[in-house]
mmCIF file of C-alpha atoms in Angstrom:
data_model
loop_
_atom_site.group_PDB
_atom_site.id
_atom_site.type_symbol
_atom_site.label_atom_id
_atom_site.label_comp_id
_atom_site.label_asym_id
_atom_site.label_seq_id
_atom_site.Cartn_x
_atom_site.Cartn_y
_atom_site.Cartn_z
ATOM 1 C CA MET A 10 -27.452 6.948 -12.415
ATOM 2 C CA SER A 11 -24.680 6.641 -15.010
ATOM 3 C CA GLN A 12 -21.384 5.511 -13.649
ATOM 4 C CA ARG A 13 -19.280 8.450 -12.471
ATOM 5 C CA ARG A 14 -15.530 8.825 -13.199
ATOM 6 C CA VAL A 15 -13.204 8.786 -10.255
ATOM 7 C CA VAL A 16 -10.030 10.827 -10.308
ATOM 8 C CA ILE A 17 -7.096 11.269 -7.999
ATOM 9 C CA THR A 18 -6.501 14.750 -6.624
ATOM 10 C CA GLY A 19 -4.158 14.173 -3.690
ATOM 11 C CA MET A 20 -1.552 11.694 -2.572
ATOM 12 C CA GLY A 21 0.437 11.149 0.592
ATOM 13 C CA ALA A 22 3.090 8.550 1.346
ATOM 14 C CA LEU A 23 5.565 7.595 4.048
ATOM 15 C CA ALA A 24 7.820 4.680 3.093
ATOM 16 C CA PRO A 25 11.168 3.368 4.265
ATOM 17 C CA ASN A 26 12.774 5.039 1.197
ATOM 18 C CA GLY A 27 10.878 8.381 1.326
ATOM 19 C CA SER A 28 8.976 10.503 3.838
ATOM 20 C CA ASN A 29 6.618 12.092 1.253
ATOM 21 C CA VAL A 30 5.509 11.276 -2.228
ATOM 22 C CA GLN A 31 8.244 13.119 -4.059
ATOM 23 C CA SER A 32 11.087 11.671 -2.060
ATOM 24 C CA PHE A 33 9.501 8.176 -2.243
ATOM 25 C CA TRP A 34 9.225 8.491 -6.009
ATOM 26 C CA ASP A 35 12.750 9.805 -6.411
ATOM 27 C CA SER A 36 13.993 6.777 -4.492
ATOM 28 C CA LEU A 37 12.020 4.364 -6.641
ATOM 29 C CA ALA A 38 13.161 6.002 -9.842
ATOM 30 C CA ALA A 39 16.820 5.807 -8.560
ATOM 31 C CA GLY A 40 16.497 2.233 -7.492
ATOM 32 C CA ARG A 41 17.300 3.171 -3.904
ATOM 33 C CA SER A 42 16.407 0.761 -1.036
ATOM 34 C CA GLY A 43 15.156 1.919 2.289
ATOM 35 C CA ILE A 44 15.930 -1.367 4.039
ATOM 36 C CA GLY A 45 18.532 -1.500 6.829
ATOM 37 C CA PRO A 46 19.309 -2.757 10.310
ATOM 38 C CA VAL A 47 16.468 -2.434 12.785
ATOM 39 C CA THR A 48 16.987 0.663 14.928
ATOM 40 C CA LEU A 49 13.591 0.975 16.695
ATOM 41 C CA PHE A 50 14.492 -1.695 19.310
ATOM 42 C CA ASP A 51 17.229 -4.105 20.368
ATOM 43 C CA VAL A 52 17.252 -7.117 17.996
ATOM 44 C CA THR A 53 19.865 -9.142 19.849
ATOM 45 C CA GLY A 54 18.872 -12.780 19.571
ATOM 46 C CA TYR A 55 16.446 -12.307 16.641
ATOM 47 C CA ASP A 56 16.917 -14.408 13.466
ATOM 48 C CA CYS A 57 15.897 -11.454 11.331
ATOM 49 C CA ARG A 58 17.517 -8.104 12.292
ATOM 50 C CA ILE A 59 16.688 -6.027 9.242
ATOM 51 C CA ALA A 60 13.501 -4.020 8.195
ATOM 52 C CA GLY A 61 12.300 -1.047 6.271
ATOM 53 C CA GLU A 62 11.671 1.675 8.856
ATOM 54 C CA VAL A 63 10.242 5.118 8.214
ATOM 55 C CA LYS A 64 13.142 7.311 9.334
ATOM 56 C CA GLY A 65 13.190 10.556 11.259
ATOM 57 C CA PHE A 66 9.454 10.559 11.789
ATOM 58 C CA GLU A 67 8.144 13.290 14.230
ATOM 59 C CA PRO A 68 4.405 12.559 14.775
ATOM 60 C CA ALA A 69 3.482 15.721 16.704
ATOM 61 C CA ALA A 70 4.098 17.809 13.576
ATOM 62 C CA HIS A 71 1.169 16.144 11.849
ATOM 63 C CA PHE A 72 -1.561 16.700 14.438
ATOM 64 C CA LYS A 73 -3.393 19.907 15.225
ATOM 65 C CA ASN A 74 -3.350 18.925 18.900
ATOM 66 C CA PRO A 75 -0.032 17.398 20.001
ATOM 67 C CA LYS A 76 -1.900 15.417 22.670
ATOM 68 C CA ASP A 77 -3.668 13.527 19.985
ATOM 69 C CA ALA A 78 -0.255 12.345 18.608
ATOM 70 C CA ARG A 79 0.669 10.982 21.993
ATOM 71 C CA ARG A 80 -2.621 9.109 22.179
ATOM 72 C CA ALA A 81 -2.168 7.558 18.795
ATOM 73 C CA ASP A 82 -0.331 4.300 17.964
ATOM 74 C CA ARG A 83 2.504 4.594 15.459
ATOM 75 C CA TYR A 84 0.313 3.183 12.703
ATOM 76 C CA SER A 85 -2.226 5.974 13.188
ATOM 77 C CA GLN A 86 0.523 8.538 13.381
ATOM 78 C CA LEU A 87 1.904 7.398 10.047
ATOM 79 C CA ALA A 88 -1.632 7.378 8.528
ATOM 80 C CA MET A 89 -2.231 10.913 9.737
ATOM 81 C CA ALA A 90 0.996 12.146 8.127
ATOM 82 C CA ALA A 91 0.168 10.601 4.798
ATOM 83 C CA ALA A 92 -3.435 12.011 5.025
ATOM 84 C CA LYS A 93 -2.133 15.472 5.752
ATOM 85 C CA GLU A 94 0.053 15.420 2.627
ATOM 86 C CA ALA A 95 -2.823 14.064 0.481
ATOM 87 C CA VAL A 96 -5.444 16.463 1.808
ATOM 88 C CA ALA A 97 -3.070 19.415 1.319
ATOM 89 C CA GLN A 98 -2.357 18.505 -2.279
ATOM 90 C CA ALA A 99 -6.152 18.084 -2.949
ATOM 91 C CA LYS A 100 -6.836 21.414 -1.227
ATOM 92 C CA LEU A 101 -9.678 19.922 0.769
ATOM 93 C CA GLU A 102 -9.232 21.673 3.959
ATOM 94 C CA GLY A 103 -10.891 25.149 4.029
ATOM 95 C CA ASP A 104 -12.756 24.556 0.769
ATOM 96 C CA ALA A 105 -16.269 25.774 1.636
ATOM 97 C CA SER A 106 -17.726 24.266 -1.544
ATOM 98 C CA ILE A 107 -17.210 20.731 -0.191
ATOM 99 C CA ASP A 108 -20.129 18.966 1.551
ATOM 100 C CA LEU A 109 -18.271 17.293 4.415
ATOM 101 C CA ASP A 110 -21.234 14.840 4.824
ATOM 102 C CA ARG A 111 -20.272 13.487 1.417
ATOM 103 C CA VAL A 112 -16.536 12.896 2.142
ATOM 104 C CA ALA A 113 -15.733 9.294 3.083
ATOM 105 C CA THR A 114 -12.675 8.185 5.025
ATOM 106 C CA ILE A 115 -11.517 4.608 4.579
ATOM 107 C CA ILE A 116 -8.181 3.922 6.072
ATOM 108 C CA GLY A 117 -7.250 0.282 6.979
ATOM 109 C CA SER A 118 -4.434 -1.572 8.632
ATOM 110 C CA GLY A 119 -3.583 -5.173 8.383
ATOM 111 C CA ILE A 120 -2.599 -5.530 12.045
ATOM 112 C CA GLY A 121 -3.368 -2.102 13.681
ATOM 113 C CA GLY A 122 -1.730 -1.048 16.950
ATOM 114 C CA LEU A 123 0.711 -3.842 17.607
ATOM 115 C CA LYS A 124 3.147 -1.578 19.289
ATOM 116 C CA THR A 125 0.526 -0.405 21.793
ATOM 117 C CA LEU A 126 -0.714 -3.938 22.486
ATOM 118 C CA GLU A 127 2.876 -5.156 23.111
ATOM 119 C CA GLU A 128 3.693 -2.263 25.423
ATOM 120 C CA GLN A 129 0.524 -2.505 27.494
ATOM 121 C CA HIS A 130 0.772 -6.303 27.801
ATOM 122 C CA THR A 131 4.262 -5.788 29.187
ATOM 123 C CA ASN A 132 2.845 -3.261 31.726
ATOM 124 C CA LEU A 133 0.182 -5.791 32.710
ATOM 125 C CA MET A 134 2.610 -8.597 33.256
ATOM 126 C CA GLN A 135 5.276 -6.548 35.033
ATOM 127 C CA LYS A 136 3.280 -3.978 36.993
ATOM 128 C CA GLY A 137 -0.274 -5.365 37.171
ATOM 129 C CA PRO A 138 -3.630 -4.479 35.703
ATOM 130 C CA GLY A 139 -3.775 -0.936 37.280
ATOM 131 C CA ARG A 140 -0.903 0.134 35.066
ATOM 132 C CA VAL A 141 -2.679 -0.633 31.828
ATOM 133 C CA SER A 142 -3.282 2.612 29.876
ATOM 134 C CA PRO A 143 -6.926 3.742 29.504
ATOM 135 C CA PHE A 144 -5.948 4.634 26.039
ATOM 136 C CA MET A 145 -4.840 1.094 25.122
ATOM 137 C CA ILE A 146 -8.055 -0.006 23.392
ATOM 138 C CA PRO A 147 -8.677 3.151 21.313
ATOM 139 C CA MET A 148 -4.973 3.273 20.363
ATOM 140 C CA MET A 149 -4.682 -0.297 19.113
ATOM 141 C CA ILE A 150 -7.984 -0.899 17.254
ATOM 142 C CA SER A 151 -7.607 -1.008 13.506
ATOM 143 C CA ASN A 152 -10.329 1.590 12.750
ATOM 144 C CA MET A 153 -8.770 4.332 14.819
ATOM 145 C CA ALA A 154 -6.574 5.820 12.125
ATOM 146 C CA SER A 155 -9.697 6.303 9.992
ATOM 147 C CA GLY A 156 -11.531 7.754 12.950
ATOM 148 C CA MET A 157 -8.797 10.194 13.869
ATOM 149 C CA ILE A 158 -8.368 11.463 10.295
ATOM 150 C CA ALA A 159 -12.057 12.149 10.062
ATOM 151 C CA ILE A 160 -11.994 13.986 13.404
ATOM 152 C CA GLU A 161 -8.927 16.025 12.296
ATOM 153 C CA PHE A 162 -10.600 17.295 9.142
ATOM 154 C CA GLY A 163 -14.316 17.047 9.978
ATOM 155 C CA PHE A 164 -15.169 14.411 7.283
ATOM 156 C CA ARG A 165 -18.635 13.094 8.236
ATOM 157 C CA GLY A 166 -19.318 10.644 5.394
ATOM 158 C CA PRO A 167 -18.936 6.871 5.561
ATOM 159 C CA ASN A 168 -15.972 5.909 7.727
ATOM 160 C CA PHE A 169 -14.588 2.329 8.127
ATOM 161 C CA ALA A 170 -11.439 0.286 8.103
ATOM 162 C CA VAL A 171 -10.786 -2.558 5.815
ATOM 163 C CA VAL A 172 -8.705 -5.341 7.437
ATOM 164 C CA THR A 173 -7.642 -7.874 4.803
ATOM 165 C CA ALA A 174 -3.927 -8.412 5.586
ATOM 166 C CA CYS A 175 -1.708 -7.291 2.739
ATOM 167 C CA ALA A 176 -4.629 -6.440 0.518
ATOM 168 C CA THR A 177 -5.999 -3.963 2.979
ATOM 169 C CA SER A 178 -5.241 -0.582 1.509
ATOM 170 C CA ALA A 179 -5.847 -1.616 -2.061
ATOM 171 C CA GLN A 180 -9.243 -2.789 -1.008
ATOM 172 C CA SER A 181 -9.753 0.484 1.014
ATOM 173 C CA VAL A 182 -9.195 2.515 -2.152
ATOM 174 C CA GLY A 183 -11.367 0.118 -4.197
ATOM 175 C CA GLU A 184 -14.257 0.343 -1.830
ATOM 176 C CA ALA A 185 -13.915 4.157 -1.738
ATOM 177 C CA TRP A 186 -13.877 4.132 -5.548
ATOM 178 C CA ARG A 187 -17.183 2.193 -5.420
ATOM 179 C CA LEU A 188 -18.803 4.780 -3.148
ATOM 180 C CA ILE A 189 -17.904 7.618 -5.406
ATOM 181 C CA ARG A 190 -18.749 5.804 -8.678
ATOM 182 C CA ASP A 191 -22.187 4.834 -7.318
ATOM 183 C CA GLY A 192 -22.985 8.374 -6.139
ATOM 184 C CA ASP A 193 -22.879 7.828 -2.370
ATOM 185 C CA VAL A 194 -20.150 10.365 -1.797
ATOM 186 C CA ASP A 195 -18.211 12.873 -3.885
ATOM 187 C CA VAL A 196 -14.813 12.613 -2.243
ATOM 188 C CA ALA A 197 -12.860 9.990 -0.314
ATOM 189 C CA VAL A 198 -9.691 9.884 1.654
ATOM 190 C CA ALA A 199 -8.556 6.285 1.424
ATOM 191 C CA GLY A 200 -5.579 4.012 1.933
ATOM 192 C CA GLY A 201 -3.761 2.174 4.713
ATOM 193 C CA SER A 202 -0.993 2.194 7.250
ATOM 194 C CA GLU A 203 1.144 -0.319 9.049
ATOM 195 C CA ALA A 204 3.720 -0.113 11.827
ATOM 196 C CA ALA A 205 4.469 -3.711 12.749
ATOM 197 C CA VAL A 206 8.303 -3.279 13.071
ATOM 198 C CA VAL A 207 8.059 -4.085 16.796
ATOM 199 C CA PRO A 208 9.517 -7.099 18.683
ATOM 200 C CA LEU A 209 6.326 -9.074 18.567
ATOM 201 C CA GLY A 210 5.816 -8.336 14.766
ATOM 202 C CA LEU A 211 9.339 -9.181 13.810
ATOM 203 C CA SER A 212 9.481 -12.409 15.861
ATOM 204 C CA GLY A 213 5.979 -13.458 14.789
ATOM 205 C CA PHE A 214 6.828 -13.287 11.044
ATOM 206 C CA ALA A 215 10.283 -14.787 11.630
ATOM 207 C CA SER A 216 8.776 -17.780 13.315
ATOM 208 C CA MET A 217 6.802 -18.499 10.154
ATOM 209 C CA LYS A 218 10.145 -18.692 8.280
ATOM 210 C CA ALA A 219 8.706 -16.188 5.912
ATOM 211 C CA MET A 220 11.320 -13.474 6.306
ATOM 212 C CA SER A 221 14.757 -12.868 4.843
ATOM 213 C CA THR A 222 17.689 -13.329 7.144
ATOM 214 C CA ARG A 223 20.218 -11.650 4.938
ATOM 215 C CA ASN A 224 21.209 -9.514 7.915
ATOM 216 C CA ASP A 225 24.629 -8.559 6.633
ATOM 217 C CA ASP A 226 23.435 -7.223 3.290
ATOM 218 C CA PRO A 227 20.049 -5.558 4.074
ATOM 219 C CA THR A 228 19.683 -3.464 0.890
ATOM 220 C CA ARG A 229 20.029 -6.644 -1.139
ATOM 221 C CA ALA A 230 17.657 -8.723 1.083
ATOM 222 C CA SER A 231 14.346 -8.136 -0.756
ATOM 223 C CA ARG A 232 14.793 -9.710 -4.113
ATOM 224 C CA PRO A 233 11.485 -10.612 -5.736
ATOM 225 C CA TRP A 234 11.681 -13.513 -8.246
ATOM 226 C CA ASP A 235 15.414 -13.951 -7.788
ATOM 227 C CA LYS A 236 16.802 -17.473 -7.363
ATOM 228 C CA GLU A 237 18.468 -16.530 -4.181
ATOM 229 C CA ARG A 238 15.493 -14.903 -2.446
ATOM 230 C CA ASP A 239 15.001 -16.160 1.026
ATOM 231 C CA GLY A 240 11.785 -14.439 2.145
ATOM 232 C CA PHE A 241 10.287 -10.999 2.492
ATOM 233 C CA VAL A 242 11.558 -7.999 4.516
ATOM 234 C CA LEU A 243 9.178 -6.405 6.953
ATOM 235 C CA GLY A 244 8.465 -2.737 6.293
ATOM 236 C CA GLU A 245 6.321 0.023 7.740
ATOM 237 C CA GLY A 246 4.613 2.959 6.107
ATOM 238 C CA ALA A 247 1.368 4.598 4.995
ATOM 239 C CA GLY A 248 -0.160 5.542 1.732
ATOM 240 C CA VAL A 249 -3.272 7.751 1.363
ATOM 241 C CA VAL A 250 -5.020 9.113 -1.696
ATOM 242 C CA VAL A 251 -7.755 11.626 -2.102
ATOM 243 C CA ILE A 252 -10.123 10.461 -4.819
ATOM 244 C CA GLU A 253 -12.918 12.465 -6.219
ATOM 245 C CA GLU A 254 -15.844 12.474 -8.732
ATOM 246 C CA LEU A 255 -14.497 14.079 -11.912
ATOM 247 C CA GLU A 256 -16.937 16.956 -12.234
ATOM 248 C CA HIS A 257 -16.626 17.706 -8.548
ATOM 249 C CA ALA A 258 -12.809 17.955 -9.013
ATOM 250 C CA LYS A 259 -13.256 20.157 -12.078
ATOM 251 C CA ARG A 260 -15.598 22.551 -10.221
ATOM 252 C CA ARG A 261 -13.040 22.947 -7.512
ATOM 253 C CA GLY A 262 -10.262 23.608 -9.965
ATOM 254 C CA VAL A 263 -7.776 21.247 -8.454
ATOM 255 C CA PRO A 264 -5.093 19.467 -10.510
ATOM 256 C CA ILE A 265 -6.020 15.873 -11.580
ATOM 257 C CA LEU A 266 -3.181 13.462 -10.965
ATOM 258 C CA GLY A 267 -4.712 10.354 -12.454
ATOM 259 C CA GLU A 268 -7.799 8.243 -12.680
ATOM 260 C CA ILE A 269 -8.914 4.960 -11.133
ATOM 261 C CA VAL A 270 -10.715 2.999 -13.722
ATOM 262 C CA GLY A 271 -10.867 -0.527 -12.464
ATOM 263 C CA TYR A 272 -11.031 -2.489 -9.193
ATOM 264 C CA ALA A 273 -11.960 -5.999 -8.194
ATOM 265 C CA THR A 274 -11.500 -8.222 -5.161
ATOM 266 C CA THR A 275 -11.663 -12.006 -4.698
ATOM 267 C CA CYS A 276 -10.855 -14.659 -2.175
ATOM 268 C CA ASP A 277 -8.814 -17.846 -2.903
ATOM 269 C CA ALA A 278 -10.915 -19.813 -0.284
ATOM 270 C CA TYR A 279 -8.023 -22.181 -0.204
ATOM 271 C CA HIS A 280 -5.439 -21.773 2.640
ATOM 272 C CA MET A 281 -4.527 -19.361 5.469
ATOM 273 C CA THR A 282 -1.035 -18.427 4.077
ATOM 274 C CA SER A 283 -0.426 -20.409 0.868
ATOM 275 C CA PRO A 284 -1.843 -18.617 -2.212
ATOM 276 C CA ASP A 285 -3.970 -20.170 -4.983
ATOM 277 C CA TRP A 286 -3.037 -18.344 -8.163
ATOM 278 C CA GLN A 287 -6.562 -18.645 -9.528
ATOM 279 C CA GLY A 288 -7.864 -16.155 -6.997
ATOM 280 C CA ALA A 289 -5.333 -13.589 -8.142
ATOM 281 C CA LYS A 290 -6.218 -14.343 -11.796
ATOM 282 C CA LYS A 291 -9.878 -13.652 -11.148
ATOM 283 C CA ALA A 292 -9.139 -10.410 -9.386
ATOM 284 C CA MET A 293 -7.055 -9.145 -12.281
ATOM 285 C CA GLU A 294 -9.676 -10.194 -14.746
ATOM 286 C CA GLY A 295 -12.325 -8.501 -12.728
ATOM 287 C CA ALA A 296 -10.482 -5.196 -12.615
ATOM 288 C CA LEU A 297 -9.957 -5.311 -16.346
ATOM 289 C CA LYS A 298 -13.708 -5.982 -16.813
ATOM 290 C CA LYS A 299 -14.665 -3.059 -14.567
ATOM 291 C CA ALA A 300 -12.279 -0.825 -16.536
ATOM 292 C CA ASN A 301 -13.644 -2.169 -19.896
ATOM 293 C CA LEU A 302 -10.052 -2.765 -20.965
ATOM 294 C CA LYS A 303 -8.388 -5.559 -22.910
ATOM 295 C CA PRO A 304 -5.280 -7.239 -21.269
ATOM 296 C CA GLU A 305 -2.988 -5.800 -23.921
ATOM 297 C CA GLN A 306 -3.973 -2.221 -23.020
ATOM 298 C CA ILE A 307 -2.204 -2.537 -19.676
ATOM 299 C CA GLY A 308 1.203 -1.008 -20.000
ATOM 300 C CA TYR A 309 2.658 -1.813 -16.636
ATOM 301 C CA ILE A 310 2.028 -4.153 -13.667
ATOM 302 C CA ASN A 311 3.186 -3.228 -10.144
ATOM 303 C CA ALA A 312 3.194 -6.767 -8.789
ATOM 304 C CA HIS A 313 2.589 -7.905 -5.277
ATOM 305 C CA GLY A 314 6.049 -9.560 -5.579
ATOM 306 C CA THR A 315 7.019 -9.994 -1.950
ATOM 307 C CA SER A 316 10.264 -12.021 -2.393
ATOM 308 C CA THR A 317 8.802 -15.249 -0.994
ATOM 309 C CA GLY A 318 9.276 -18.669 -2.694
ATOM 310 C CA LEU A 319 5.566 -19.624 -3.221
ATOM 311 C CA GLY A 320 4.083 -16.182 -3.571
ATOM 312 C CA ASP A 321 6.291 -14.955 -6.417
ATOM 313 C CA VAL A 322 5.759 -18.077 -8.494
ATOM 314 C CA SER A 323 1.960 -18.005 -7.904
ATOM 315 C CA GLU A 324 1.710 -14.442 -9.112
ATOM 316 C CA VAL A 325 3.630 -15.159 -12.244
ATOM 317 C CA LYS A 326 1.185 -18.019 -13.065
ATOM 318 C CA ALA A 327 -1.749 -15.727 -12.460
ATOM 319 C CA ILE A 328 -0.331 -12.967 -14.670
ATOM 320 C CA LYS A 329 0.377 -15.510 -17.485
ATOM 321 C CA ALA A 330 -3.085 -16.760 -17.260
ATOM 322 C CA VAL A 331 -4.594 -13.261 -17.694
ATOM 323 C CA PHE A 332 -2.060 -11.731 -20.145
ATOM 324 C CA GLY A 333 -0.714 -14.736 -22.022
ATOM 325 C CA GLU A 334 2.306 -17.085 -21.582
ATOM 326 C CA GLN A 335 4.326 -14.821 -23.907
ATOM 327 C CA THR A 336 3.200 -11.476 -22.479
ATOM 328 C CA LYS A 337 5.627 -8.624 -22.931
ATOM 329 C CA ILE A 338 4.002 -6.290 -20.356
ATOM 330 C CA PRO A 339 6.634 -4.896 -18.020
ATOM 331 C CA VAL A 340 6.276 -5.969 -14.331
ATOM 332 C CA SER A 341 8.184 -4.755 -11.299
ATOM 333 C CA SER A 342 8.042 -5.058 -7.531
ATOM 334 C CA THR A 343 8.767 -1.908 -5.572
ATOM 335 C CA LYS A 344 8.852 -4.022 -2.556
ATOM 336 C CA SER A 345 12.429 -4.716 -3.559
ATOM 337 C CA MET A 346 13.141 -1.160 -2.248
ATOM 338 C CA THR A 347 10.578 -0.648 0.455
ATOM 339 C CA GLY A 348 10.200 -4.133 1.899
ATOM 340 C CA HIS A 349 6.693 -5.342 2.511
ATOM 341 C CA THR A 350 4.589 -2.714 4.195
ATOM 342 C CA LEU A 351 1.764 -5.172 4.760
ATOM 343 C CA GLY A 352 -1.569 -3.420 4.968
ATOM 344 C CA ALA A 353 -0.125 -0.213 3.606
ATOM 345 C CA ALA A 354 1.442 -1.869 0.535
ATOM 346 C CA GLY A 355 -1.548 -1.565 -1.851
ATOM 347 C CA SER A 356 -2.036 2.186 -1.472
ATOM 348 C CA VAL A 357 1.736 2.972 -1.453
ATOM 349 C CA GLU A 358 2.085 0.967 -4.641
ATOM 350 C CA LEU A 359 -0.912 2.597 -6.198
ATOM 351 C CA ILE A 360 0.889 5.889 -5.637
ATOM 352 C CA ALA A 361 3.984 4.421 -7.355
ATOM 353 C CA CYS A 362 1.827 3.582 -10.368
ATOM 354 C CA VAL A 363 0.375 7.045 -10.626
ATOM 355 C CA LYS A 364 3.907 8.646 -10.441
ATOM 356 C CA ALA A 365 5.063 6.109 -13.018
ATOM 357 C CA LEU A 366 2.177 7.170 -15.350
ATOM 358 C CA GLU A 367 2.958 10.784 -14.747
ATOM 359 C CA ASN A 368 6.650 10.378 -15.432
ATOM 360 C CA GLN A 369 6.301 7.595 -18.087
ATOM 361 C CA LEU A 370 9.046 5.799 -16.202
ATOM 362 C CA LEU A 371 8.835 2.277 -14.742
ATOM 363 C CA PRO A 372 10.393 1.762 -11.279
ATOM 364 C CA PRO A 373 12.757 -1.240 -11.265
ATOM 365 C CA THR A 374 12.948 -4.502 -9.338
ATOM 366 C CA ILE A 375 16.267 -4.132 -7.709
ATOM 367 C CA ASN A 376 18.289 -7.214 -6.618
ATOM 368 C CA LEU A 377 16.952 -9.396 -9.433
ATOM 369 C CA ASP A 378 20.230 -10.905 -10.529
ATOM 370 C CA ASN A 379 19.163 -14.370 -11.610
ATOM 371 C CA PRO A 380 15.421 -14.982 -12.137
ATOM 372 C CA ASP A 381 14.178 -18.275 -10.574
ATOM 373 C CA GLU A 382 12.734 -21.126 -12.551
ATOM 374 C CA GLY A 383 9.249 -20.163 -13.805
ATOM 375 C CA CYS A 384 9.865 -16.477 -13.131
ATOM 376 C CA ASP A 385 10.214 -15.321 -16.709
ATOM 377 C CA LEU A 386 8.270 -12.115 -17.138
ATOM 378 C CA ASP A 387 9.692 -8.766 -18.141
ATOM 379 C CA PHE A 388 10.576 -7.734 -14.578
ATOM 380 C CA VAL A 389 12.422 -4.399 -15.262
ATOM 381 C CA PRO A 390 15.608 -5.423 -13.388
ATOM 382 C CA HIS A 391 17.952 -3.001 -11.598
ATOM 383 C CA LYS A 392 17.216 0.315 -13.281
ATOM 384 C CA ALA A 393 14.111 2.401 -14.064
ATOM 385 C CA ARG A 394 12.900 2.183 -17.670
ATOM 386 C CA PRO A 395 11.312 4.915 -19.796
ATOM 387 C CA HIS A 396 7.996 3.585 -21.159
ATOM 388 C CA GLN A 397 4.987 5.063 -22.904
ATOM 389 C CA PHE A 398 1.783 3.690 -21.423
ATOM 390 C CA ASP A 399 -1.649 4.746 -20.321
ATOM 391 C CA TYR A 400 -2.785 2.120 -17.780
ATOM 392 C CA ALA A 401 -1.123 0.451 -14.768
ATOM 393 C CA LEU A 402 -2.301 -2.528 -12.800
ATOM 394 C CA SER A 403 -1.453 -2.721 -9.109
ATOM 395 C CA ASN A 404 -1.742 -6.162 -7.408
ATOM 396 C CA SER A 405 -2.171 -6.863 -3.709
ATOM 397 C CA PHE A 406 -2.720 -10.235 -2.101
ATOM 398 C CA GLY A 407 -3.019 -11.140 1.643
ATOM 399 C CA PHE A 408 -3.079 -13.957 4.147
ATOM 400 C CA GLY A 409 -6.532 -15.489 4.201
ATOM 401 C CA GLY A 410 -6.590 -15.642 0.450
ATOM 402 C CA HIS A 411 -7.643 -11.952 -0.027
ATOM 403 C CA ASN A 412 -6.958 -10.484 -3.411
ATOM 404 C CA ALA A 413 -7.412 -6.837 -4.554
ATOM 405 C CA CYS A 414 -6.437 -5.321 -7.886
ATOM 406 C CA LEU A 415 -6.618 -1.595 -8.885
ATOM 407 C CA ILE A 416 -6.084 -0.118 -12.397
ATOM 408 C CA ALA A 417 -4.849 3.479 -12.531
ATOM 409 C CA ALA A 418 -4.962 5.510 -15.760
ATOM 410 C CA LYS A 419 -3.227 8.578 -17.089
ATOM 411 C CA PHE A 420 -5.963 11.229 -17.025
ATOM 412 C CA LYS A 421 -7.571 12.106 -20.271
ATOM 413 C CA GLU A 422 -10.702 14.205 -20.788
#
């Protein structure tokens, strides 16, 4: 079978700076941060007291049965809301022409139901084993968001959850892309979700000394590549896309938002938390090869860019190794405005790339006042930049040495 083209027909996003795709994009284009003081719980005594929270979220509104919302961890609730937006835009629900056995659902999470685990462990310790919820296990496991979305819409194709830390949702979309390209399914609902802004999550990352403690200036705390960066800011959110075989989408007559033309994944096989830039380099090279593109055809790179000391420098080395020491390709990190949404980051940032292609506008890296030594790419500082381009590369890298790169394209016949 010849390789099939895979297009994007639906997108859904919840991020700290936007509760749907349009508000998320409007914030990115305006350089608006969603980071602020933690409000979901009391942070007295915590070193880090800031995060990117999804604000004003009402989970019951996104489930057909409100009981299902109560039986879902926050990470699954965010995933469902993003899936609802994406499925609605793609007009999947109620389309009798779709073979539901050929619709895949691949929704991952780096950590899964940490809030549920924490609450039920507290019940166990304070009230005894008889007070642990019978829903604890199904609520916390990392495949449940994918399962609940399939149940909600009746999607009976392949269904699984990728768990590769901060590469999770990029890899989810990439594996869904493979399934469609190879003819196993016609449609996939893919992405990731994360809701780790809970006491255990915040304290766990803080104990690694990986997080910013710029508590008095939260909107300026996430500052990728800046000399004064002091770690990443924890965020929560979800990003889901509907991707579809091109002719299938045409027959349904739905608008095509963009195309995914390349994907590759590698592992550093080096260290649990410290990156080896060569793994990222090979992932970018692999995605370019799959897309049959030359490096100079990429017009924008949405970098992993977390605002950590080692990670930011490592990614710059990898980009230079692929695109050349003197590359002029614009690069930005939207984590400067969302914080690091961990397993959700890849799909959220893919959506940012598709909107950037649609609008021919590059979202900025805010807070980049003084680039650090060795951080000398064109980082699109402070303000969005108009730019004519056809291809965007999205990088995602995770603890364990996982790397996943996606290439999105402006759709052309």
